[in-house]
Amino acid sequence: MTASTPAATFEALDDLDAINKLYRERRWSDGLPIVPPTPERVARMLACTQRKRDDVIAILPPGFGEATVERIAINAVMAGCDAEYLPVLIAATDAVAQAQFNIQGIEATTNPAAVWLVLNGPIVQQLGVNATFNCLGQGTWANATLGRAMRLILQNIGGALPGDMDRATQGQPAKYTFCCGENEAQSPWEPLHVERGFAREVSTVTVVPAEGTLNMNTHSKDAEELLRVMAESMVHPTSNEYCHGGEPWIVFAPEHADILKAGGLSKRDIKERLWELTKMPAGHLSVKEILRAQASRADEYGAIKPDTLLSIARTPDDIWFIVAGGPGTHSVYVPCFGNSRAVTREIT
Amino acid sequence: MTKRGKAALTICSTAFKTLGHAQASALGKKDLPIALMPHPFGLRKREEVRAIAEKCVDDIAQLMTKAGSK
């Protein structure tokens, strides 16, 4: 499919302040200064893909804008991406548009859901994506600008402007940028993309509908205890996941992953343990949330009563994790939107 | 629905009015009738919802008839 119209161009003063003033007035930015997407910069970006500039990668709700390769490139330039990052964003745009990701719901909801990009495979090294120290924080160009570009694509092409079609009550900082690699070298298990059916040497991006991040600090050296305290951290009655049967994510610190591995636990074992340990009596939910759970999960539970033990996800397989970060005893719980499933795409 | 020749309207709470109009417009249906309910809707008791429904049912029927006659 090719675009119905090419991206519009306009002339502006060769002055960064004036251009940023214009972008601010037209609400084309995320609130931070942008890199002007001049035809030359966009052309340099487009040289890093085999795709034609007017190829439509996706139609992005809630505004149903055509996400062409060119428009993705324009937003990538604005976010400060290196030209080599473009294929990641093309794959990520395709991923967010898949029905199971429910981007219409994620963008138009009052929930703070942000799109978290998780990169796997050789591309992590090639682009210098941070998968170690502070990988969810500041300081790495690829992480910062890739996540930012994803947001600009959703806002400028998808039309999800805050207060208009993006109805988030407060939103969250991750809506500016949220991107990391998996620390595959320090993971004792197969990496995420292999688990999701891709060859190890393939590069992928996985899009995850993240509600936020919760630091889970524990100095425990016992695998079973580690899982117990993490599970107790994940249980919270204001979670969308219990209402819908969600897809929670965890970022295990390499140190925690080593303890779990030393405890003889496979990925499957960990998922099953967490699924059991995070079960919560429905009575912990508010009455309204029990009704929401009833509407969403009657097929699983029939009539939900206060003593019905609700699982955080429909099956253990719906609990996902990666290993990322540097040394330290901090893992991260990433609660998710609930009504959505992550999508992985190969980066080509 | 309207593209299939069926009369249609959207019902949403006042907090989603902007979204409703913007999406209708993005889909090329700028004149899609939108019936607005007072926000917040999700926190209301069943009896309150029923009272609101009874209050607006005539207006919604009128909007629907108007949409169907186009």
Coordinates of N, CA and C in Angstrom, one line a residue, chain A residues 5-163:
Chain A
T5 N -1.1 10.7 0.2 CA -0.5 12.0 -0.1 C 0.9 12.0 0.6
P6 N 1.9 12.6 -0.1 CA 3.2 12.6 0.6 C 3.2 13.6 1.7
A7 N 4.2 13.5 2.6 CA 4.3 14.4 3.7 C 4.5 15.9 3.2
A8 N 3.7 16.8 3.8 CA 3.8 18.2 3.3 C 5.1 18.8 3.8
T9 N 5.6 19.7 3.0 CA 6.8 20.5 3.4 C 6.4 22.0 3.5
F10 N 7.2 22.7 4.3 CA 6.9 24.1 4.4 C 8.3 24.8 4.6
E11 N 8.3 26.1 4.3 CA 9.6 26.8 4.5 C 9.6 27.5 5.9
A12 N 10.7 27.5 6.5 CA 10.8 28.1 7.8 C 12.1 28.9 7.9
L13 N 12.2 29.9 8.8 CA 13.4 30.6 9.0 C 14.5 29.6 9.4
D14 N 15.7 29.9 9.0 CA 16.9 29.0 9.4 C 17.3 29.4 10.8
D15 N 16.4 29.2 11.7 CA 16.7 29.6 13.1 C 16.0 28.6 14.0
L16 N 16.8 28.0 14.8 CA 16.3 26.9 15.7 C 15.2 27.3 16.6
D17 N 15.5 28.5 17.2 CA 14.4 29.0 18.2 C 13.1 29.2 17.5
A18 N 13.2 29.8 16.2 CA 11.9 30.1 15.5 C 11.2 28.8 15.1
I19 N 12.0 27.9 14.7 CA 11.4 26.6 14.3 C 10.8 25.9 15.5
N20 N 11.5 25.9 16.6 CA 10.9 25.3 17.8 C 9.6 26.0 18.3
K21 N 9.6 27.3 18.1 CA 8.4 28.1 18.5 C 7.2 27.6 17.6
L22 N 7.5 27.4 16.3 CA 6.5 27.0 15.4 C 6.0 25.6 15.7
Y23 N 6.9 24.7 16.0 CA 6.5 23.3 16.4 C 5.7 23.3 17.7
R24 N 6.1 24.2 18.6 CA 5.4 24.3 19.9 C 3.9 24.8 19.6
E25 N 3.8 25.8 18.8 CA 2.5 26.4 18.5 C 1.6 25.4 17.8
R26 N 2.2 24.6 16.9 CA 1.3 23.6 16.2 C 1.2 22.3 16.9
R27 N 1.7 22.2 18.1 CA 1.7 21.0 18.9 C 2.2 19.8 18.1
W28 N 3.4 20.0 17.5 CA 4.0 18.9 16.7 C 5.2 18.2 17.5
S29 N 5.4 18.8 18.8 CA 6.4 18.2 19.6 C 5.8 17.6 20.8
D30 N 6.7 16.9 21.6 CA 6.3 16.3 22.9 C 6.5 17.2 24.0
G31 N 6.8 18.4 23.8 CA 7.1 19.4 24.8 C 8.6 19.7 25.0
L32 N 9.4 19.0 24.3 CA 10.8 19.2 24.3 C 11.2 19.8 22.9
P33 N 12.4 20.5 22.9 CA 12.8 21.0 21.5 C 13.1 19.8 20.6
I34 N 12.9 20.1 19.3 CA 13.0 19.0 18.3 C 14.2 19.4 17.4
V35 N 14.7 18.4 16.6 CA 15.6 18.6 15.6 C 14.8 18.8 14.3
P36 N 15.0 20.0 13.6 CA 14.2 20.3 12.5 C 14.3 19.2 11.4
P37 N 13.2 18.6 10.9 CA 13.3 17.5 9.9 C 13.4 18.1 8.5
T38 N 14.5 18.6 8.2 CA 14.8 19.2 6.9 C 14.8 18.1 5.8
P39 N 14.5 18.4 4.6 CA 14.5 17.4 3.5 C 15.8 16.6 3.5
E40 N 17.0 17.3 3.8 CA 18.3 16.6 3.8 C 18.4 15.6 4.9
R41 N 18.0 16.0 6.1 CA 18.0 15.0 7.2 C 17.1 13.8 7.0
V42 N 15.9 14.1 6.5 CA 15.0 13.0 6.3 C 15.5 12.1 5.2
A43 N 16.1 12.7 4.2 CA 16.7 11.8 3.1 C 17.8 10.9 3.6
R44 N 18.6 11.5 4.5 CA 19.7 10.7 5.1 C 19.1 9.5 5.9
M45 N 18.0 9.8 6.6 CA 17.3 8.7 7.4 C 16.8 7.7 6.4
L46 N 16.2 8.1 5.3 CA 15.5 7.2 4.4 C 16.5 6.3 3.7
A47 N 17.8 6.8 3.6 CA 18.8 6.0 2.9 C 19.1 4.7 3.7
C48 N 18.6 4.6 5.0 CA 18.9 3.5 5.8 C 17.9 2.4 5.8
T49 N 17.0 2.5 4.8 CA 16.0 1.4 4.6 C 15.8 1.1 3.1
Q50 N 15.5 -0.1 2.9 CA 15.2 -0.5 1.5 C 13.7 -0.1 1.1
R51 N 12.9 0.2 2.1 CA 11.5 0.5 1.9 C 11.4 1.8 1.1
K52 N 10.3 1.9 0.3 CA 10.0 3.1 -0.4 C 9.5 4.1 0.6
R53 N 9.7 5.4 0.3 CA 9.3 6.4 1.2 C 7.8 6.5 1.4
D54 N 7.1 6.2 0.3 CA 5.6 6.3 0.5 C 4.9 5.0 0.8
D55 N 5.7 3.9 1.2 CA 5.1 2.7 1.7 C 4.3 3.0 3.0
V56 N 3.1 2.5 3.1 CA 2.3 2.7 4.3 C 2.6 1.5 5.2
I57 N 3.2 1.7 6.3 CA 3.5 0.6 7.3 C 2.3 0.3 8.1
A58 N 1.5 1.3 8.4 CA 0.3 1.0 9.2 C -0.6 2.3 9.2
I59 N -1.9 2.0 9.5 CA -2.8 3.1 9.8 C -2.9 3.2 11.3
L60 N -2.6 4.3 11.8 CA -2.5 4.4 13.3 C -3.7 5.1 13.9
P61 N -4.5 4.4 14.7 CA -5.5 5.1 15.5 C -4.8 5.9 16.6
P62 N -5.5 6.8 17.3 CA -7.0 7.1 17.1 C -7.3 8.0 16.0
G63 N -6.3 8.6 15.3 CA -6.6 9.6 14.2 C -6.6 8.9 12.9
F64 N -6.2 7.6 12.9 CA -6.1 6.8 11.6 C -5.2 7.5 10.6
G65 N -4.1 8.0 11.0 CA -3.1 8.5 10.1 C -2.3 7.5 9.4
E66 N -1.9 7.8 8.2 CA -1.1 6.8 7.4 C 0.4 6.9 7.9
A67 N 0.9 5.9 8.5 CA 2.3 5.9 8.9 C 3.1 5.4 7.7
T68 N 3.6 6.3 6.9 CA 4.4 6.0 5.8 C 5.9 5.9 6.3
V69 N 6.7 5.3 5.5 CA 8.2 5.3 5.9 C 8.7 6.7 6.0
E70 N 8.3 7.6 5.1 CA 8.7 9.0 5.2 C 8.3 9.7 6.5
R71 N 7.0 9.5 6.9 CA 6.5 10.1 8.1 C 7.2 9.6 9.3
I72 N 7.5 8.3 9.3 CA 8.2 7.7 10.4 C 9.6 8.3 10.5
A73 N 10.2 8.5 9.3 CA 11.6 9.1 9.3 C 11.5 10.5 9.8
I74 N 10.5 11.3 9.4 CA 10.4 12.7 9.9 C 10.4 12.7 11.4
N75 N 9.6 11.9 12.0 CA 9.5 11.9 13.5 C 10.7 11.4 14.1
A76 N 11.4 10.5 13.4 CA 12.7 10.0 14.0 C 13.7 11.1 14.0
V77 N 13.8 11.9 12.9 CA 14.7 13.0 12.8 C 14.4 14.0 14.0
M78 N 13.1 14.3 14.1 CA 12.6 15.2 15.2 C 13.1 14.8 16.6
A79 N 13.0 13.5 16.8 CA 13.4 12.9 18.1 C 14.9 12.9 18.3
G80 N 15.7 13.1 17.3 CA 17.1 13.1 17.4 C 17.8 11.8 17.1
C81 N 17.0 10.9 16.4 CA 17.6 9.5 16.1 C 18.7 9.6 15.1
D82 N 19.6 8.7 15.2 CA 20.6 8.5 14.2 C 19.9 7.8 13.0
A83 N 20.4 8.0 11.8 CA 19.7 7.5 10.6 C 19.6 6.0 10.7
E84 N 20.5 5.3 11.3 CA 20.5 3.8 11.4 C 19.4 3.3 12.2
Y85 N 18.7 4.2 13.0 CA 17.7 3.7 13.9 C 16.4 3.4 13.1
L86 N 16.3 4.0 11.9 CA 14.9 4.0 11.2 C 14.3 2.6 11.1
P87 N 15.1 1.5 10.8 CA 14.4 0.2 10.7 C 13.8 -0.3 12.0
V88 N 14.3 0.1 13.1 CA 13.7 -0.2 14.4 C 12.3 0.4 14.5
L89 N 12.2 1.6 14.1 CA 10.9 2.4 14.2 C 9.9 1.9 13.2
I90 N 10.4 1.5 12.0 CA 9.5 0.9 11.0 C 8.8 -0.4 11.6
A91 N 9.7 -1.3 12.2 CA 9.2 -2.5 12.8 C 8.3 -2.2 14.0
A92 N 8.7 -1.3 14.8 CA 7.9 -0.9 16.0 C 6.5 -0.4 15.6
T93 N 6.5 0.4 14.5 CA 5.2 1.0 14.1 C 4.3 -0.1 13.6
D94 N 4.9 -1.0 12.8 CA 4.1 -2.2 12.4 C 3.6 -3.0 13.6
A95 N 4.4 -3.1 14.6 CA 4.0 -3.9 15.8 C 2.9 -3.3 16.5
V96 N 3.0 -2.0 16.8 CA 1.9 -1.3 17.6 C 0.6 -1.3 16.9
A97 N 0.6 -1.5 15.5 CA -0.7 -1.4 14.8 C -1.4 -2.8 14.7
Q98 N -0.7 -3.8 15.3 CA -1.4 -5.2 15.2 C -2.6 -5.2 16.2
A99 N -3.6 -5.9 15.8 CA -4.9 -5.8 16.6 C -4.7 -6.2 18.0
Q100 N -3.9 -7.2 18.3 CA -3.7 -7.7 19.7 C -3.1 -6.7 20.6
F101 N -2.4 -5.7 20.0 CA -1.7 -4.7 20.8 C -2.8 -3.6 21.3
N102 N -3.8 -3.5 20.5 CA -4.9 -2.6 20.9 C -4.5 -1.1 21.1
I103 N -3.8 -0.6 20.1 CA -3.3 0.8 20.2 C -4.4 1.8 20.3
Q104 N -5.6 1.5 19.7 CA -6.7 2.4 19.9 C -7.0 2.6 21.4
G105 N -7.1 1.5 22.1 CA -7.4 1.5 23.5 C -6.3 2.2 24.3
I106 N -5.0 1.8 23.9 CA -3.9 2.4 24.7 C -3.8 3.9 24.5
E107 N -4.0 4.4 23.3 CA -3.9 5.8 23.1 C -5.1 6.6 23.6
A108 N -6.3 6.1 23.5 CA -7.4 6.9 23.8 C -7.9 6.7 25.3
T109 N -7.3 5.8 26.0 CA -7.7 5.5 27.4 C -7.3 6.6 28.4
T110 N -7.9 6.6 29.5 CA -7.5 7.5 30.6 C -6.3 6.8 31.4
N111 N -6.0 5.6 31.1 CA -4.9 4.8 31.7 C -3.6 5.4 31.2
P112 N -2.5 5.4 32.0 CA -1.3 6.0 31.6 C -0.4 5.2 30.7
A113 N -0.9 4.1 30.1 CA -0.1 3.2 29.3 C 0.8 3.9 28.3
A114 N 2.1 3.4 28.3 CA 3.1 3.9 27.4 C 3.6 2.7 26.6
V115 N 4.2 3.0 25.4 CA 4.7 1.9 24.6 C 6.2 1.8 25.0
W116 N 6.5 0.6 25.5 CA 7.9 0.2 25.9 C 8.5 -0.6 24.8
L117 N 9.6 -0.1 24.3 CA 10.3 -0.9 23.2 C 11.4 -1.7 23.8
V118 N 11.4 -3.0 23.6 CA 12.4 -3.9 24.1 C 13.2 -4.5 22.8
L119 N 14.5 -4.2 22.8 CA 15.2 -4.7 21.6 C 16.1 -5.9 22.0
N120 N 16.1 -6.8 21.0 CA 16.9 -8.1 21.1 C 17.7 -8.3 19.9
G121 N 18.7 -9.2 20.1 CA 19.6 -9.6 18.9 C 20.7 -8.6 18.7
P122 N 21.4 -8.9 17.6 CA 22.6 -8.1 17.3 C 22.5 -6.6 17.2
I123 N 21.2 -6.1 17.0 CA 21.0 -4.7 16.8 C 21.3 -3.9 18.1
V124 N 21.2 -4.6 19.2 CA 21.4 -4.0 20.5 C 22.9 -3.5 20.6
Q125 N 23.8 -4.3 20.1 CA 25.2 -3.9 20.1 C 25.4 -2.9 19.0
Q126 N 24.9 -3.2 17.8 CA 25.1 -2.4 16.6 C 24.7 -0.9 16.8
L127 N 23.6 -0.7 17.5 CA 23.1 0.7 17.7 C 23.5 1.3 19.0
G128 N 24.2 0.4 19.8 CA 24.6 0.9 21.2 C 23.4 1.1 22.1
V129 N 22.4 0.2 22.0 CA 21.3 0.3 22.9 C 21.7 -0.2 24.3
N130 N 21.4 0.6 25.3 CA 21.8 0.3 26.6 C 20.9 -0.9 27.2
A131 N 21.6 -1.9 27.7 CA 20.8 -3.1 28.3 C 21.4 -3.3 29.7
T132 N 22.3 -2.4 30.1 CA 23.0 -2.6 31.4 C 22.6 -1.5 32.4
F133 N 23.7 -0.9 32.9 CA 23.5 0.2 34.0 C 22.4 1.2 33.5
N134 N 21.5 1.5 34.4 CA 20.5 2.6 34.1 C 19.8 2.5 32.7
C135 N 19.6 1.2 32.3 CA 19.0 1.1 30.9 C 17.6 1.6 30.8
L136 N 16.9 1.8 31.9 CA 15.6 2.4 31.8 C 15.6 3.9 32.1
G137 N 16.8 4.4 32.4 CA 17.0 5.8 32.8 C 17.6 6.6 31.7
Q138 N 18.2 7.7 32.1 CA 18.7 8.6 31.1 C 20.1 8.2 30.6
G139 N 20.6 8.9 29.6 CA 22.0 8.8 29.3 C 22.5 8.1 28.1
T140 N 21.6 7.3 27.4 CA 22.0 6.6 26.2 C 21.2 7.1 25.0
W141 N 21.9 7.6 24.0 CA 21.3 8.2 22.8 C 20.2 7.3 22.2
A142 N 20.5 6.1 21.9 CA 19.6 5.2 21.2 C 18.3 5.0 22.1
N143 N 18.5 4.6 23.3 CA 17.3 4.4 24.2 C 16.4 5.6 24.2
A144 N 17.1 6.8 24.5 CA 16.3 8.0 24.6 C 15.6 8.4 23.4
T145 N 16.3 8.4 22.3 CA 15.7 8.9 21.0 C 14.7 7.9 20.4
L146 N 15.0 6.6 20.5 CA 14.1 5.7 19.9 C 12.7 5.7 20.6
G147 N 12.8 5.7 21.9 CA 11.5 5.8 22.7 C 10.8 7.1 22.4
R148 N 11.5 8.2 22.3 CA 10.9 9.5 22.0 C 10.3 9.5 20.6
A149 N 11.0 8.9 19.6 CA 10.4 8.9 18.3 C 9.1 8.1 18.2
M150 N 9.1 7.0 19.0 CA 7.8 6.2 19.0 C 6.7 7.0 19.5
R151 N 6.9 7.8 20.5 CA 5.9 8.7 21.0 C 5.5 9.7 20.0
L152 N 6.4 10.3 19.3 CA 6.1 11.3 18.3 C 5.3 10.7 17.2
I153 N 5.7 9.5 16.8 CA 4.9 8.8 15.7 C 3.5 8.6 16.1
L154 N 3.3 8.2 17.4 CA 1.9 8.0 17.9 C 1.1 9.3 18.0
Q155 N 1.8 10.3 18.3 CA 1.2 11.6 18.5 C 0.9 12.3 17.2
N156 N 2.0 12.4 16.4 CA 1.9 13.2 15.1 C 1.2 12.5 14.0
I157 N 1.4 11.2 13.9 CA 0.8 10.4 12.8 C -0.5 9.8 13.3
G158 N -0.5 9.2 14.5 CA -1.7 8.6 15.1 C -2.7 9.6 15.6
G159 N -2.2 10.8 15.8 CA -3.2 11.9 16.3 C -3.4 11.9 17.8
A160 N -2.6 11.1 18.6 CA -2.9 11.0 20.0 C -2.3 12.2 20.8
L161 N -2.9 13.4 20.6 CA -2.5 14.6 21.3 C -3.1 14.6 22.7
P162 N -2.3 14.9 23.8 CA -2.8 14.9 25.1 C -4.0 15.9 25.2
G163 N -5.1 15.4 25.9 CA -6.3 16.2 26.1 C -7.2 16.2 24.9

